[in-house]
Short mmCIF file of C-alpha atoms in Angstrom, two decimals:
data_model
loop_
_atom_site.label_atom_id
_atom_site.label_comp_id
_atom_site.label_asym_id
_atom_site.label_seq_id
_atom_site.Cartn_x
_atom_site.Cartn_y
_atom_site.Cartn_z
CA GLN A 1 12.38 -25.28 -2.35
CA VAL A 2 9.82 -22.11 -3.22
CA GLN A 3 11.13 -19.71 -5.72
CA LEU A 4 9.59 -16.64 -7.21
CA GLN A 5 10.50 -15.36 -10.68
CA GLU A 6 9.67 -11.38 -11.88
CA SER A 7 9.07 -10.88 -15.12
CA GLY A 8 8.24 -8.12 -17.69
CA PRO A 9 9.47 -4.83 -19.66
CA GLY A 10 12.49 -3.68 -17.68
CA LEU A 11 11.81 0.06 -19.36
CA VAL A 12 8.20 2.04 -19.11
CA LYS A 13 7.33 5.30 -20.67
CA PRO A 14 5.92 8.20 -18.29
CA SER A 15 2.40 8.25 -17.52
CA GLU A 16 2.27 4.74 -19.18
CA THR A 17 0.91 1.58 -17.04
CA LEU A 18 3.63 -0.71 -15.65
CA SER A 19 2.83 -4.15 -15.68
CA LEU A 20 4.38 -7.58 -14.30
CA THR A 21 3.88 -10.55 -13.06
CA CYS A 22 5.60 -13.01 -9.98
CA THR A 23 5.33 -16.89 -11.36
CA VAL A 24 5.27 -19.14 -8.43
CA SER A 25 7.35 -22.67 -8.82
CA GLY A 26 7.86 -25.13 -5.75
CA GLY A 27 4.41 -25.13 -4.25
CA SER A 28 1.71 -23.40 -4.58
CA ILE A 29 -0.03 -20.51 -4.86
CA SER A 30 -3.19 -21.52 -2.89
CA GLY A 31 -3.65 -20.71 0.80
CA TYR A 32 -0.83 -18.16 1.24
CA TYR A 33 -0.97 -14.62 1.15
CA TRP A 34 1.56 -12.35 -1.93
CA SER A 35 3.13 -8.89 -2.00
CA TRP A 36 4.54 -6.45 -4.52
CA ILE A 37 7.68 -4.76 -2.87
CA ARG A 38 9.73 -1.99 -4.38
CA GLN A 39 13.02 -0.37 -3.63
CA SER A 40 14.33 2.66 -4.60
CA PRO A 41 17.28 4.80 -3.45
CA GLY A 42 15.16 8.09 -2.67
CA LYS A 43 12.57 5.97 -0.74
CA GLY A 44 13.05 2.28 0.35
CA LEU A 45 12.27 -0.14 0.45
CA GLU A 46 8.21 0.09 0.32
CA TRP A 47 5.62 -2.17 0.36
CA ILE A 48 3.03 -2.53 -2.74
CA ALA A 49 0.42 -3.89 -1.64
CA TYR A 50 -0.84 -7.76 -1.29
CA ILE A 51 -3.55 -10.51 -2.47
CA SER A 52 -4.81 -13.57 -0.89
CA SER A 53 -5.18 -17.41 -3.29
CA SER A 54 -8.33 -16.62 -3.36
CA GLY A 55 -7.96 -12.68 -4.82
CA SER A 56 -8.79 -11.03 -1.26
CA THR A 57 -6.49 -7.71 -1.33
CA ASP A 58 -5.45 -4.38 0.31
CA TYR A 59 -2.74 -1.54 -0.87
CA ASN A 60 -0.65 0.95 -0.30
CA PRO A 61 -2.82 4.20 0.74
CA SER A 62 -0.25 6.10 -1.79
CA LEU A 63 -0.01 3.87 -4.28
CA LYS A 64 -3.21 3.40 -3.69
CA SER A 65 -5.25 4.81 -7.20
CA ARG A 66 -2.81 4.06 -9.00
CA VAL A 67 -2.18 -0.29 -8.46
CA THR A 68 -4.48 -3.23 -9.04
CA ILE A 69 -3.27 -5.96 -7.95
CA THR A 70 -4.71 -10.07 -9.21
CA VAL A 71 -4.09 -13.45 -9.41
CA ASP A 72 -4.31 -17.49 -11.42
CA THR A 73 -4.08 -19.27 -9.78
CA PRO A 74 -4.29 -22.26 -11.79
CA LYS A 75 -1.38 -20.40 -13.50
CA ASN A 76 0.65 -19.89 -10.25
CA GLN A 77 1.32 -15.89 -10.80
CA PHE A 78 -0.39 -13.48 -9.85
CA SER A 79 0.77 -9.19 -11.23
CA LEU A 80 0.86 -5.71 -10.59
CA LYS A 81 -0.61 -3.04 -12.58
CA LEU A 82 0.69 0.89 -11.51
CA ARG A 83 -0.70 3.08 -13.82
CA SER A 84 0.02 6.19 -14.86
CA VAL A 85 4.70 6.06 -14.00
CA THR A 86 7.14 8.82 -13.59
CA ALA A 87 9.84 8.86 -13.05
CA ALA A 88 9.57 8.53 -9.31
CA ASP A 89 8.60 4.47 -10.30
CA THR A 90 11.77 4.06 -11.29
CA ALA A 91 12.86 0.97 -9.06
CA VAL A 92 13.42 -2.91 -8.21
CA TYR A 93 10.34 -4.29 -7.41
CA TYR A 94 9.54 -8.01 -6.39
CA CYS A 95 7.15 -10.05 -4.81
CA ALA A 96 7.47 -12.24 -2.03
CA ARG A 97 4.84 -14.58 -0.22
CA HIS A 98 3.52 -13.77 3.33
CA PHE A 99 5.42 -16.05 5.84
CA ALA A 100 2.44 -17.90 7.40
CA ALA A 101 0.14 -19.91 5.80
CA GLY A 102 -3.42 -17.95 5.96
CA TYR A 103 -1.96 -14.96 7.38
CA SER A 104 -2.32 -11.82 6.17
CA SER A 105 0.20 -10.82 8.42
CA GLY A 106 2.94 -9.14 5.87
CA TRP A 107 6.68 -10.82 6.45
CA TYR A 108 9.42 -12.41 3.95
CA GLU A 109 10.89 -14.83 3.81
CA TYR A 110 10.96 -16.15 0.21
CA TRP A 111 11.51 -13.50 -2.49
CA GLY A 112 11.84 -13.31 -6.40
CA ARG A 113 15.10 -11.91 -7.32
CA GLY A 114 14.00 -8.31 -8.63
CA THR A 115 13.09 -6.46 -11.99
CA LEU A 116 14.95 -3.18 -12.17
CA VAL A 117 12.22 -1.68 -13.80
CA ALA A 118 12.94 2.31 -15.03
CA VAL A 119 10.67 4.61 -16.66
CA SER A 120 11.73 7.32 -18.99
CA SER A 121 10.68 8.32 -22.59
CA ASP B 1 1.83 4.97 8.88
CA ILE B 2 3.68 3.70 11.70
CA VAL B 3 7.09 5.90 10.53
CA MET B 4 10.71 2.86 11.61
CA THR B 5 13.50 4.78 11.95
CA GLN B 6 16.55 3.19 12.51
CA SER B 7 20.06 4.15 13.56
CA PRO B 8 23.43 4.41 13.48
CA ASP B 9 22.84 4.49 8.88
CA SER B 10 26.47 3.39 8.94
CA LEU B 11 28.46 1.16 11.11
CA THR B 12 31.81 -0.09 11.13
CA VAL B 13 33.05 -3.78 13.18
CA SER B 14 36.06 -4.86 13.45
CA LEU B 15 35.39 -9.01 12.56
CA GLY B 16 34.73 -11.14 15.63
CA GLU B 17 33.44 -7.09 18.05
CA ARG B 18 29.89 -6.73 18.10
CA ALA B 19 27.33 -4.75 16.05
CA THR B 20 24.22 -3.09 17.59
CA ILE B 21 21.64 -1.80 15.40
CA ASN B 22 18.07 0.76 16.69
CA CYS B 23 14.96 0.51 15.00
CA LYS B 24 11.69 3.11 16.35
CA SER B 25 8.85 2.37 15.66
CA SER B 26 6.33 5.46 15.97
CA GLN B 27 3.50 3.79 17.26
CA SER B 28 4.24 0.29 19.33
CA VAL B 29 3.66 -2.66 17.60
CA LEU B 30 2.95 -5.41 20.33
CA TYR B 31 0.08 -6.88 19.88
CA GLY B 32 -2.19 -7.14 23.02
CA SER B 33 -4.33 -10.03 22.88
CA ASN B 34 -0.78 -12.42 21.63
CA ASN B 35 1.99 -10.46 23.90
CA LYS B 36 3.95 -10.42 19.77
CA ASN B 37 5.83 -7.63 18.93
CA TYR B 38 5.05 -7.45 15.05
CA LEU B 39 8.63 -6.10 14.29
CA VAL B 40 11.02 -8.56 11.64
CA TRP B 41 14.75 -8.08 10.41
CA TYR B 42 16.18 -8.27 7.73
CA GLN B 43 20.19 -8.55 5.87
CA GLN B 44 20.57 -7.27 2.28
CA LYS B 45 23.34 -7.93 0.73
CA SER B 46 24.37 -6.22 -2.72
CA GLY B 47 22.60 -7.27 -5.83
CA GLN B 48 20.95 -9.49 -3.50
CA PRO B 49 16.42 -9.69 -2.29
CA PRO B 50 16.04 -9.10 1.59
CA ARG B 51 16.72 -12.26 3.59
CA LEU B 52 14.69 -12.17 6.55
CA LEU B 53 16.43 -13.24 10.11
CA ILE B 54 14.77 -12.36 12.96
CA TYR B 55 10.72 -12.17 13.66
CA TRP B 56 8.24 -11.81 16.39
CA ALA B 57 10.89 -9.19 16.43
CA SER B 58 13.14 -11.92 19.02
CA THR B 59 12.11 -15.58 16.48
CA ARG B 60 14.99 -16.70 14.08
CA ALA B 61 14.33 -17.96 10.61
CA SER B 62 15.79 -20.75 9.69
CA GLY B 63 19.13 -21.07 8.88
CA VAL B 64 20.38 -17.91 10.98
CA PRO B 65 23.46 -18.28 13.04
CA ASP B 66 22.46 -18.00 16.63
CA ARG B 67 24.67 -14.79 16.28
CA PHE B 68 22.32 -13.18 14.90
CA THR B 69 19.82 -12.13 18.14
CA GLY B 70 16.60 -9.58 17.95
CA SER B 71 15.12 -7.76 21.25
CA GLY B 72 13.47 -5.32 22.28
CA SER B 73 9.10 -5.22 22.55
CA GLY B 74 6.58 -1.67 22.00
CA THR B 75 8.51 0.68 20.38
CA ASP B 76 12.46 0.11 20.54
CA PHE B 77 13.88 -2.67 19.15
CA THR B 78 17.34 -3.80 18.78
CA LEU B 79 19.39 -5.95 16.70
CA THR B 80 22.93 -7.87 18.00
CA ILE B 81 25.49 -9.43 15.62
CA SER B 82 27.28 -11.00 18.18
CA SER B 83 30.28 -11.59 16.55
CA LEU B 84 30.94 -9.58 12.70
CA GLN B 85 31.56 -12.34 10.59
CA VAL B 86 32.78 -11.12 6.66
CA GLU B 87 29.46 -11.94 5.83
CA ASP B 88 27.64 -9.97 8.00
CA VAL B 89 28.28 -7.03 6.20
CA ALA B 90 25.58 -6.24 3.91
CA VAL B 91 22.24 -3.71 4.95
CA TYR B 92 20.01 -4.83 7.25
CA TYR B 93 16.47 -3.17 7.85
CA CYS B 94 13.14 -3.59 10.09
CA GLN B 95 10.37 -3.82 8.95
CA HIS B 96 6.76 -4.25 10.62
CA TYR B 97 3.69 -5.96 10.11
CA TYR B 98 1.90 -4.59 13.08
CA LYS B 99 -0.55 -3.12 9.65
CA THR B 100 -1.03 -2.11 6.68
CA PRO B 101 0.18 -0.06 5.38
CA PHE B 102 3.33 -2.41 6.52
CA THR B 103 7.15 -0.23 6.63
CA PHE B 104 10.58 -1.04 6.97
CA GLY B 105 13.51 1.36 8.66
CA GLY B 106 15.52 3.13 5.80
CA GLY B 107 18.76 0.47 6.41
CA THR B 108 22.04 0.38 7.99
CA LYS B 109 25.28 -0.53 6.79
CA VAL B 110 27.94 -2.72 8.02
CA GLU B 111 31.26 -3.29 7.03
CA ILE B 112 34.44 -4.50 7.98
CA LYS B 113 37.15 -1.99 10.30
#
């Protein structure tokens, strides 16, 4: 059974960079696309970006200027960096696996449990 | 961006009764070349990540009870719970995956009367 686990600081100061890592277990990161999604009371569920195991990426235009997604295939991990954060970036951040192997269309059967990141000084 | 609009915002239904949730997309999510609707439904219980219920607008995910049915095409979609159970209390979301950015509806909260 595939499992995903987000890790990273729970508190980030305004204007700094939010960094999260998703570790995949119970299956290989290879052959699939992987996304970051966040959920906040104000904006609901928001897709942030995806990456393939070979490094192909796509970003939400609303966040593209501040986001970088990377993959580390040997470690079975992928990561998110969100720069210049503000209080509006406070949310639960989820990592998730795209449903079908080799398919960039994003619908998700496997999700991490989510990690709450608060932006505050 | 494709805007997903769900209605109602909340729904109170008696045990065993039918619950109907609507989702409307601002443009068609029906892909002509394969005649598939690029729409999913999720269930989210408090403190948990979303759970995949339905994909391709009407295909139940593995392990999903058959009281959950997805229907619709183009821009108008419906999730029906035929006989509401206690464990169905949750927030339900639709999401399109027709193109990026993938976007979600605002959610419908389902409660027991």
